mmCIF file with all atom_site columns, C-alpha atoms in Angstrom:
data_model
loop_
_atom_site.group_PDB
_atom_site.id
_atom_site.type_symbol
_atom_site.label_atom_id
_atom_site.label_alt_id
_atom_site.label_comp_id
_atom_site.label_asym_id
_atom_site.label_entity_id
_atom_site.label_seq_id
_atom_site.pdbx_PDB_ins_code
_atom_site.Cartn_x
_atom_site.Cartn_y
_atom_site.Cartn_z
_atom_site.occupancy
_atom_site.B_iso_or_equiv
_atom_site.pdbx_formal_charge
_atom_site.auth_seq_id
_atom_site.auth_comp_id
_atom_site.auth_asym_id
_atom_site.auth_atom_id
_atom_site.pdbx_PDB_model_num
ATOM 1   C CA . UNK A 1 1   ? 85.832  64.873 104.153 1.00 59.00 ? 1   UNK A CA 1
ATOM 2   C CA . UNK A 1 2   ? 88.202  62.729 102.127 1.00 80.00 ? 2   UNK A CA 1
ATOM 3   C CA . UNK A 1 3   ? 87.175  59.435 103.734 1.00 86.00 ? 3   UNK A CA 1
ATOM 4   C CA . UNK A 1 4   ? 84.057  57.387 104.280 1.00 88.00 ? 4   UNK A CA 1
ATOM 5   C CA . UNK A 1 5   ? 82.069  56.247 107.302 1.00 92.00 ? 5   UNK A CA 1
ATOM 6   C CA . UNK A 1 6   ? 80.783  52.723 107.790 1.00 91.00 ? 6   UNK A CA 1
ATOM 7   C CA . UNK A 1 7   ? 79.876  50.227 110.467 1.00 91.00 ? 7   UNK A CA 1
ATOM 8   C CA . UNK A 1 8   ? 82.693  47.963 111.636 1.00 91.00 ? 8   UNK A CA 1
ATOM 9   C CA . UNK A 1 9   ? 82.392  44.189 111.573 1.00 86.00 ? 9   UNK A CA 1
ATOM 10  C CA . UNK A 1 10  ? 83.763  41.837 114.280 1.00 87.00 ? 10  UNK A CA 1
ATOM 11  C CA . UNK A 1 11  ? 86.647  40.691 112.052 1.00 86.00 ? 11  UNK A CA 1
ATOM 12  C CA . UNK A 1 12  ? 88.055  44.253 112.211 1.00 89.00 ? 12  UNK A CA 1
ATOM 13  C CA . UNK A 1 13  ? 89.203  44.109 115.841 1.00 92.00 ? 13  UNK A CA 1
ATOM 14  C CA . UNK A 1 14  ? 92.821  44.604 114.790 1.00 93.00 ? 14  UNK A CA 1
ATOM 15  C CA . UNK A 1 15  ? 91.907  47.793 112.901 1.00 94.00 ? 15  UNK A CA 1
ATOM 16  C CA . UNK A 1 16  ? 90.229  49.136 116.045 1.00 95.00 ? 16  UNK A CA 1
ATOM 17  C CA . UNK A 1 17  ? 93.245  48.268 118.176 1.00 96.00 ? 17  UNK A CA 1
ATOM 18  C CA . UNK A 1 18  ? 95.675  49.837 115.674 1.00 96.00 ? 18  UNK A CA 1
ATOM 19  C CA . UNK A 1 19  ? 93.575  53.026 115.695 1.00 97.00 ? 19  UNK A CA 1
ATOM 20  C CA . UNK A 1 20  ? 93.494  53.182 119.503 1.00 97.00 ? 20  UNK A CA 1
ATOM 21  C CA . UNK A 1 21  ? 97.271  52.602 119.676 1.00 97.00 ? 21  UNK A CA 1
ATOM 22  C CA . UNK A 1 22  ? 97.844  55.492 117.228 1.00 97.00 ? 22  UNK A CA 1
ATOM 23  C CA . UNK A 1 23  ? 96.043  57.976 119.497 1.00 96.00 ? 23  UNK A CA 1
ATOM 24  C CA . UNK A 1 24  ? 98.470  60.514 120.899 1.00 95.00 ? 24  UNK A CA 1
ATOM 25  C CA . UNK A 1 25  ? 98.753  60.565 124.738 1.00 94.00 ? 25  UNK A CA 1
ATOM 26  C CA . UNK A 1 26  ? 96.339  63.487 125.208 1.00 93.00 ? 26  UNK A CA 1
ATOM 27  C CA . UNK A 1 27  ? 93.705  62.032 122.852 1.00 93.00 ? 27  UNK A CA 1
ATOM 28  C CA . UNK A 1 28  ? 93.997  58.656 124.585 1.00 94.00 ? 28  UNK A CA 1
ATOM 29  C CA . UNK A 1 29  ? 93.658  60.311 128.008 1.00 93.00 ? 29  UNK A CA 1
ATOM 30  C CA . UNK A 1 30  ? 90.598  62.301 126.913 1.00 92.00 ? 30  UNK A CA 1
ATOM 31  C CA . UNK A 1 31  ? 88.937  59.266 125.295 1.00 93.00 ? 31  UNK A CA 1
ATOM 32  C CA . UNK A 1 32  ? 89.320  57.010 128.347 1.00 93.00 ? 32  UNK A CA 1
ATOM 33  C CA . UNK A 1 33  ? 89.274  59.636 131.106 1.00 88.00 ? 33  UNK A CA 1
ATOM 34  C CA . UNK A 1 34  ? 92.710  58.620 132.335 1.00 89.00 ? 34  UNK A CA 1
ATOM 35  C CA . UNK A 1 35  ? 95.904  56.798 131.476 1.00 92.00 ? 35  UNK A CA 1
ATOM 36  C CA . UNK A 1 36  ? 95.355  53.363 129.917 1.00 93.00 ? 36  UNK A CA 1
ATOM 37  C CA . UNK A 1 37  ? 97.877  50.709 128.965 1.00 95.00 ? 37  UNK A CA 1
ATOM 38  C CA . UNK A 1 38  ? 98.244  49.096 125.563 1.00 95.00 ? 38  UNK A CA 1
ATOM 39  C CA . UNK A 1 39  ? 96.909  45.880 127.117 1.00 95.00 ? 39  UNK A CA 1
ATOM 40  C CA . UNK A 1 40  ? 93.783  47.690 128.305 1.00 95.00 ? 40  UNK A CA 1
ATOM 41  C CA . UNK A 1 41  ? 93.317  49.012 124.763 1.00 96.00 ? 41  UNK A CA 1
ATOM 42  C CA . UNK A 1 42  ? 93.550  45.455 123.403 1.00 95.00 ? 42  UNK A CA 1
ATOM 43  C CA . UNK A 1 43  ? 90.849  44.294 125.842 1.00 95.00 ? 43  UNK A CA 1
ATOM 44  C CA . UNK A 1 44  ? 88.713  47.295 124.939 1.00 95.00 ? 44  UNK A CA 1
ATOM 45  C CA . UNK A 1 45  ? 89.008  46.548 121.200 1.00 95.00 ? 45  UNK A CA 1
ATOM 46  C CA . UNK A 1 46  ? 87.718  43.038 121.905 1.00 94.00 ? 46  UNK A CA 1
ATOM 47  C CA . UNK A 1 47  ? 84.731  44.446 123.863 1.00 92.00 ? 47  UNK A CA 1
ATOM 48  C CA . UNK A 1 48  ? 83.885  46.792 120.981 1.00 93.00 ? 48  UNK A CA 1
ATOM 49  C CA . UNK A 1 49  ? 83.418  43.935 118.493 1.00 90.00 ? 49  UNK A CA 1
ATOM 50  C CA . UNK A 1 50  ? 81.732  41.471 120.834 1.00 86.00 ? 50  UNK A CA 1
ATOM 51  C CA . UNK A 1 51  ? 78.523  41.486 122.815 1.00 81.00 ? 51  UNK A CA 1
ATOM 52  C CA . UNK A 1 52  ? 75.960  44.236 122.343 1.00 87.00 ? 52  UNK A CA 1
ATOM 53  C CA . UNK A 1 53  ? 78.339  47.040 121.379 1.00 91.00 ? 53  UNK A CA 1
ATOM 54  C CA . UNK A 1 54  ? 78.284  48.576 117.897 1.00 91.00 ? 54  UNK A CA 1
ATOM 55  C CA . UNK A 1 55  ? 80.994  50.612 116.220 1.00 94.00 ? 55  UNK A CA 1
ATOM 56  C CA . UNK A 1 56  ? 81.198  53.004 113.300 1.00 95.00 ? 56  UNK A CA 1
ATOM 57  C CA . UNK A 1 57  ? 84.484  54.110 111.792 1.00 95.00 ? 57  UNK A CA 1
ATOM 58  C CA . UNK A 1 58  ? 85.862  56.866 109.605 1.00 96.00 ? 58  UNK A CA 1
ATOM 59  C CA . UNK A 1 59  ? 88.281  55.467 107.015 1.00 93.00 ? 59  UNK A CA 1
ATOM 60  C CA . UNK A 1 60  ? 90.862  57.152 104.822 1.00 90.00 ? 60  UNK A CA 1
ATOM 61  C CA . UNK A 1 61  ? 92.641  54.935 102.278 1.00 84.00 ? 61  UNK A CA 1
ATOM 62  C CA . UNK A 1 62  ? 91.558  51.806 104.170 1.00 83.00 ? 62  UNK A CA 1
ATOM 63  C CA . UNK A 1 63  ? 92.920  53.060 107.538 1.00 90.00 ? 63  UNK A CA 1
ATOM 64  C CA . UNK A 1 64  ? 90.579  53.572 110.477 1.00 94.00 ? 64  UNK A CA 1
ATOM 65  C CA . UNK A 1 65  ? 91.207  57.158 111.651 1.00 97.00 ? 65  UNK A CA 1
ATOM 66  C CA . UNK A 1 66  ? 88.207  57.767 113.923 1.00 97.00 ? 66  UNK A CA 1
ATOM 67  C CA . UNK A 1 67  ? 85.903  55.502 115.881 1.00 97.00 ? 67  UNK A CA 1
ATOM 68  C CA . UNK A 1 68  ? 82.455  55.930 117.438 1.00 96.00 ? 68  UNK A CA 1
ATOM 69  C CA . UNK A 1 69  ? 81.203  53.272 119.828 1.00 95.00 ? 69  UNK A CA 1
ATOM 70  C CA . UNK A 1 70  ? 77.691  52.550 121.089 1.00 94.00 ? 70  UNK A CA 1
ATOM 71  C CA . UNK A 1 71  ? 77.540  50.597 124.358 1.00 93.00 ? 71  UNK A CA 1
ATOM 72  C CA . UNK A 1 72  ? 74.033  49.707 125.617 1.00 91.00 ? 72  UNK A CA 1
ATOM 73  C CA . UNK A 1 73  ? 73.629  50.279 129.356 1.00 89.00 ? 73  UNK A CA 1
ATOM 74  C CA . UNK A 1 74  ? 71.846  47.858 131.643 1.00 78.00 ? 74  UNK A CA 1
ATOM 75  C CA . UNK A 1 75  ? 68.073  48.213 131.694 1.00 77.00 ? 75  UNK A CA 1
ATOM 76  C CA . UNK A 1 76  ? 66.704  49.872 134.854 1.00 77.00 ? 76  UNK A CA 1
ATOM 77  C CA . UNK A 1 77  ? 63.063  49.776 135.941 1.00 77.00 ? 77  UNK A CA 1
ATOM 78  C CA . UNK A 1 78  ? 61.223  53.000 135.179 1.00 74.00 ? 78  UNK A CA 1
ATOM 79  C CA . UNK A 1 79  ? 64.138  54.419 133.148 1.00 78.00 ? 79  UNK A CA 1
ATOM 80  C CA . UNK A 1 80  ? 64.429  54.732 129.372 1.00 78.00 ? 80  UNK A CA 1
ATOM 81  C CA . UNK A 1 81  ? 66.600  52.260 127.479 1.00 87.00 ? 81  UNK A CA 1
ATOM 82  C CA . UNK A 1 82  ? 70.005  53.942 127.335 1.00 89.00 ? 82  UNK A CA 1
ATOM 83  C CA . UNK A 1 83  ? 73.400  53.563 125.708 1.00 91.00 ? 83  UNK A CA 1
ATOM 84  C CA . UNK A 1 84  ? 76.713  55.341 126.033 1.00 92.00 ? 84  UNK A CA 1
ATOM 85  C CA . UNK A 1 85  ? 78.418  56.831 122.999 1.00 93.00 ? 85  UNK A CA 1
ATOM 86  C CA . UNK A 1 86  ? 82.197  57.177 122.928 1.00 93.00 ? 86  UNK A CA 1
ATOM 87  C CA . UNK A 1 87  ? 84.483  58.741 120.319 1.00 94.00 ? 87  UNK A CA 1
ATOM 88  C CA . UNK A 1 88  ? 88.150  58.730 119.379 1.00 95.00 ? 88  UNK A CA 1
ATOM 89  C CA . UNK A 1 89  ? 89.666  60.719 116.533 1.00 96.00 ? 89  UNK A CA 1
ATOM 90  C CA . UNK A 1 90  ? 93.354  60.672 115.658 1.00 96.00 ? 90  UNK A CA 1
ATOM 91  C CA . UNK A 1 91  ? 95.031  64.066 116.091 1.00 94.00 ? 91  UNK A CA 1
ATOM 92  C CA . UNK A 1 92  ? 95.441  65.025 112.368 1.00 94.00 ? 92  UNK A CA 1
ATOM 93  C CA . UNK A 1 93  ? 91.693  64.527 111.786 1.00 93.00 ? 93  UNK A CA 1
ATOM 94  C CA . UNK A 1 94  ? 90.393  66.343 114.867 1.00 93.00 ? 94  UNK A CA 1
ATOM 95  C CA . UNK A 1 95  ? 88.391  69.536 114.416 1.00 90.00 ? 95  UNK A CA 1
ATOM 96  C CA . UNK A 1 96  ? 87.132  68.584 110.935 1.00 92.00 ? 96  UNK A CA 1
ATOM 97  C CA . UNK A 1 97  ? 83.537  67.599 111.780 1.00 92.00 ? 97  UNK A CA 1
ATOM 98  C CA . UNK A 1 98  ? 84.236  63.854 111.797 1.00 94.00 ? 98  UNK A CA 1
ATOM 99  C CA . UNK A 1 99  ? 82.954  63.388 115.362 1.00 92.00 ? 99  UNK A CA 1
ATOM 100 C CA . UNK A 1 100 ? 79.676  65.076 114.472 1.00 91.00 ? 100 UNK A CA 1
ATOM 101 C CA . UNK A 1 101 ? 79.266  62.900 111.357 1.00 92.00 ? 101 UNK A CA 1
ATOM 102 C CA . UNK A 1 102 ? 79.956  59.792 113.448 1.00 94.00 ? 102 UNK A CA 1
ATOM 103 C CA . UNK A 1 103 ? 77.406  60.953 116.034 1.00 91.00 ? 103 UNK A CA 1
ATOM 104 C CA . UNK A 1 104 ? 74.691  61.049 113.361 1.00 90.00 ? 104 UNK A CA 1
ATOM 105 C CA . UNK A 1 105 ? 75.468  57.417 112.545 1.00 90.00 ? 105 UNK A CA 1
ATOM 106 C CA . UNK A 1 106 ? 75.354  56.433 116.223 1.00 91.00 ? 106 UNK A CA 1
ATOM 107 C CA . UNK A 1 107 ? 71.967  58.103 116.626 1.00 90.00 ? 107 UNK A CA 1
ATOM 108 C CA . UNK A 1 108 ? 70.696  55.932 113.751 1.00 90.00 ? 108 UNK A CA 1
ATOM 109 C CA . UNK A 1 109 ? 72.066  52.788 115.423 1.00 90.00 ? 109 UNK A CA 1
ATOM 110 C CA . UNK A 1 110 ? 70.529  53.776 118.767 1.00 90.00 ? 110 UNK A CA 1
ATOM 111 C CA . UNK A 1 111 ? 67.220  54.582 117.097 1.00 89.00 ? 111 UNK A CA 1
ATOM 112 C CA . UNK A 1 112 ? 67.027  51.166 115.431 1.00 88.00 ? 112 UNK A CA 1
ATOM 113 C CA . UNK A 1 113 ? 67.884  49.340 118.667 1.00 89.00 ? 113 UNK A CA 1
ATOM 114 C CA . UNK A 1 114 ? 65.091  50.887 120.703 1.00 88.00 ? 114 UNK A CA 1
ATOM 115 C CA . UNK A 1 115 ? 67.486  53.055 122.690 1.00 89.00 ? 115 UNK A CA 1
ATOM 116 C CA . UNK A 1 116 ? 65.675  56.120 123.925 1.00 90.00 ? 116 UNK A CA 1
ATOM 117 C CA . UNK A 1 117 ? 68.517  57.974 125.654 1.00 90.00 ? 117 UNK A CA 1
ATOM 118 C CA . UNK A 1 118 ? 72.030  58.400 124.311 1.00 90.00 ? 118 UNK A CA 1
ATOM 119 C CA . UNK A 1 119 ? 74.703  59.448 126.805 1.00 89.00 ? 119 UNK A CA 1
ATOM 120 C CA . UNK A 1 120 ? 78.183  60.839 126.362 1.00 89.00 ? 120 UNK A CA 1
ATOM 121 C CA . UNK A 1 121 ? 80.527  60.909 129.352 1.00 89.00 ? 121 UNK A CA 1
ATOM 122 C CA . UNK A 1 122 ? 83.646  63.052 129.199 1.00 88.00 ? 122 UNK A CA 1
ATOM 123 C CA . UNK A 1 123 ? 86.094  65.057 131.291 1.00 89.00 ? 123 UNK A CA 1
ATOM 124 C CA . UNK A 1 124 ? 84.949  68.632 132.010 1.00 88.00 ? 124 UNK A CA 1
ATOM 125 C CA . UNK A 1 125 ? 87.967  70.073 130.168 1.00 87.00 ? 125 UNK A CA 1
ATOM 126 C CA . UNK A 1 126 ? 87.261  68.113 126.963 1.00 88.00 ? 126 UNK A CA 1
ATOM 127 C CA . UNK A 1 127 ? 86.062  71.024 124.815 1.00 85.00 ? 127 UNK A CA 1
ATOM 128 C CA . UNK A 1 128 ? 85.529  69.052 121.582 1.00 86.00 ? 128 UNK A CA 1
ATOM 129 C CA . UNK A 1 129 ? 83.243  66.534 123.345 1.00 86.00 ? 129 UNK A CA 1
ATOM 130 C CA . UNK A 1 130 ? 81.354  69.341 125.085 1.00 86.00 ? 130 UNK A CA 1
ATOM 131 C CA . UNK A 1 131 ? 80.816  71.033 121.699 1.00 84.00 ? 131 UNK A CA 1
ATOM 132 C CA . UNK A 1 132 ? 79.682  67.763 120.134 1.00 85.00 ? 132 UNK A CA 1
ATOM 133 C CA . UNK A 1 133 ? 77.180  67.153 122.932 1.00 85.00 ? 133 UNK A CA 1
ATOM 134 C CA . UNK A 1 134 ? 75.826  70.713 122.793 1.00 85.00 ? 134 UNK A CA 1
ATOM 135 C CA . UNK A 1 135 ? 75.604  70.574 118.978 1.00 81.00 ? 135 UNK A CA 1
ATOM 136 C CA . UNK A 1 136 ? 73.407  67.475 119.279 1.00 79.00 ? 136 UNK A CA 1
ATOM 137 C CA . UNK A 1 137 ? 71.131  69.063 121.915 1.00 74.00 ? 137 UNK A CA 1
ATOM 138 C CA . UNK A 1 138 ? 72.384  67.089 124.909 1.00 78.00 ? 138 UNK A CA 1
ATOM 139 C CA . UNK A 1 139 ? 71.442  68.149 128.420 1.00 82.00 ? 139 UNK A CA 1
ATOM 140 C CA . UNK A 1 140 ? 74.744  68.473 130.312 1.00 86.00 ? 140 UNK A CA 1
ATOM 141 C CA . UNK A 1 141 ? 75.334  67.703 133.985 1.00 85.00 ? 141 UNK A CA 1
ATOM 142 C CA . UNK A 1 142 ? 78.469  67.527 136.112 1.00 86.00 ? 142 UNK A CA 1
ATOM 143 C CA . UNK A 1 143 ? 78.442  64.062 137.721 1.00 77.00 ? 143 UNK A CA 1
ATOM 144 C CA . UNK A 1 144 ? 81.287  63.634 140.246 1.00 77.00 ? 144 UNK A CA 1
ATOM 145 C CA . UNK A 1 145 ? 84.336  64.504 138.130 1.00 84.00 ? 145 UNK A CA 1
ATOM 146 C CA . UNK A 1 146 ? 82.803  63.848 134.712 1.00 88.00 ? 146 UNK A CA 1
ATOM 147 C CA . UNK A 1 147 ? 80.383  65.625 132.444 1.00 86.00 ? 147 UNK A CA 1
ATOM 148 C CA . UNK A 1 148 ? 77.386  63.596 131.319 1.00 88.00 ? 148 UNK A CA 1
ATOM 149 C CA . UNK A 1 149 ? 75.421  64.641 128.261 1.00 86.00 ? 149 UNK A CA 1
ATOM 150 C CA . UNK A 1 150 ? 72.033  63.046 127.689 1.00 88.00 ? 150 UNK A CA 1
ATOM 151 C CA . UNK A 1 151 ? 70.018  63.277 124.482 1.00 87.00 ? 151 UNK A CA 1
ATOM 152 C CA . UNK A 1 152 ? 66.893  61.620 123.165 1.00 86.00 ? 152 UNK A CA 1
ATOM 153 C CA . UNK A 1 153 ? 67.071  59.257 120.211 1.00 81.00 ? 153 UNK A CA 1
ATOM 154 C CA . UNK A 1 154 ? 64.079  59.221 117.827 1.00 77.00 ? 154 UNK A CA 1
ATOM 155 C CA . UNK A 1 155 ? 61.929  56.127 117.406 1.00 85.00 ? 155 UNK A CA 1
ATOM 156 C CA . UNK A 1 156 ? 62.840  53.648 114.690 1.00 81.00 ? 156 UNK A CA 1
ATOM 157 C CA . UNK A 1 157 ? 61.036  53.920 111.368 1.00 83.00 ? 157 UNK A CA 1
ATOM 158 C CA . UNK A 1 158 ? 60.906  51.842 108.219 1.00 85.00 ? 158 UNK A CA 1
ATOM 159 C CA . UNK A 1 159 ? 63.288  54.360 106.629 1.00 82.00 ? 159 UNK A CA 1
ATOM 160 C CA . UNK A 1 160 ? 65.802  54.313 109.503 1.00 79.00 ? 160 UNK A CA 1
ATOM 161 C CA . UNK A 1 161 ? 65.904  50.515 109.410 1.00 81.00 ? 161 UNK A CA 1
ATOM 162 C CA . UNK A 1 162 ? 66.271  50.497 105.622 1.00 81.00 ? 162 UNK A CA 1
ATOM 163 C CA . UNK A 1 163 ? 69.069  53.066 105.806 1.00 80.00 ? 163 UNK A CA 1
ATOM 164 C CA . UNK A 1 164 ? 70.974  50.926 108.322 1.00 76.00 ? 164 UNK A CA 1
ATOM 165 C CA . UNK A 1 165 ? 70.379  47.754 106.280 1.00 78.00 ? 165 UNK A CA 1
ATOM 166 C CA . UNK A 1 166 ? 71.805  49.370 103.148 1.00 78.00 ? 166 UNK A CA 1
ATOM 167 C CA . UNK A 1 167 ? 74.734  50.686 105.204 1.00 77.00 ? 167 UNK A CA 1
ATOM 168 C CA . UNK A 1 168 ? 75.364  47.156 106.496 1.00 74.00 ? 168 UNK A CA 1
ATOM 169 C CA . UNK A 1 169 ? 75.605  45.823 102.946 1.00 76.00 ? 169 UNK A CA 1
ATOM 170 C CA . UNK A 1 170 ? 78.186  48.464 102.069 1.00 75.00 ? 170 UNK A CA 1
ATOM 171 C CA . UNK A 1 171 ? 80.058  47.801 105.353 1.00 71.00 ? 171 UNK A CA 1
ATOM 172 C CA . UNK A 1 172 ? 80.475  44.122 104.470 1.00 73.00 ? 172 UNK A CA 1
ATOM 173 C CA . UNK A 1 173 ? 81.559  44.931 100.906 1.00 73.00 ? 173 UNK A CA 1
ATOM 174 C CA . UNK A 1 174 ? 84.036  47.627 101.978 1.00 71.00 ? 174 UNK A CA 1
ATOM 175 C CA . UNK A 1 175 ? 85.469  45.516 104.821 1.00 70.00 ? 175 UNK A CA 1
ATOM 176 C CA . UNK A 1 176 ? 86.007  42.611 102.405 1.00 70.00 ? 176 UNK A CA 1
ATOM 177 C CA . UNK A 1 177 ? 87.702  44.905 99.882  1.00 68.00 ? 177 UNK A CA 1
ATOM 178 C CA . UNK A 1 178 ? 89.858  46.464 102.618 1.00 67.00 ? 178 UNK A CA 1
ATOM 179 C CA . UNK A 1 179 ? 90.857  43.010 103.896 1.00 66.00 ? 179 UNK A CA 1
ATOM 180 C CA . UNK A 1 180 ? 91.775  41.872 100.390 1.00 65.00 ? 180 UNK A CA 1
ATOM 181 C CA . UNK A 1 181 ? 93.857  45.039 99.903  1.00 67.00 ? 181 UNK A CA 1
ATOM 182 C CA . UNK A 1 182 ? 95.727  44.490 103.199 1.00 64.00 ? 182 UNK A CA 1
ATOM 183 C CA . UNK A 1 183 ? 96.522  40.891 102.238 1.00 67.00 ? 183 UNK A CA 1
ATOM 184 C CA . UNK A 1 184 ? 98.222  41.860 98.983  1.00 65.00 ? 184 UNK A CA 1
ATOM 185 C CA . UNK A 1 185 ? 101.972 42.510 98.949  1.00 71.00 ? 185 UNK A CA 1
ATOM 186 C CA . UNK A 1 186 ? 102.655 46.282 99.129  1.00 65.00 ? 186 UNK A CA 1
ATOM 187 C CA . UNK A 1 187 ? 103.843 46.496 95.495  1.00 66.00 ? 187 UNK A CA 1
ATOM 188 C CA . UNK A 1 188 ? 100.481 45.118 94.264  1.00 65.00 ? 188 UNK A CA 1
ATOM 189 C CA . UNK A 1 189 ? 98.248  47.450 96.299  1.00 61.00 ? 189 UNK A CA 1
ATOM 190 C CA . UNK A 1 190 ? 96.291  50.188 94.566  1.00 60.00 ? 190 UNK A CA 1
ATOM 191 C CA . UNK A 1 191 ? 97.832  53.112 96.505  1.00 55.00 ? 191 UNK A CA 1
#
């Protein structure tokens, strides 16, 4: 892969929104399970960077080209702590293993947050998401008109927490460098 993966920080809401707006109609439909307006995407981008959600992105030349989201689900008595994982990859970068790489990062985030069950919800005809779920050993079920994949997240360890901490340091450094690059006039940018 030509890019890099890192956690997103709240100040990068506009990058998330720009990525979601670049999704072609089919990718947008598959990501959200239906037709969504640009306004709904703007509200969703705000939800991704606020509250309990976490996001990891795949960047090429400072542009967010793929996004993985982790949304904790409400705690239910007698049930394991759970979160939903969601993915969006822009058309030119689909089918290159980026979703699988992002999933590994989400598993780490889930692990370190005490989440025991990771869920992916997708349309039955979404082959790439089905493959991703199967590749990561998810149990699949048809629930109404959606497929639900459930997988176990490992328990947090000293090493998993350290790995995320180091990743957080790099995320802050890279986001600051990317912001500085975007603020420069185009003729002064490095690319």
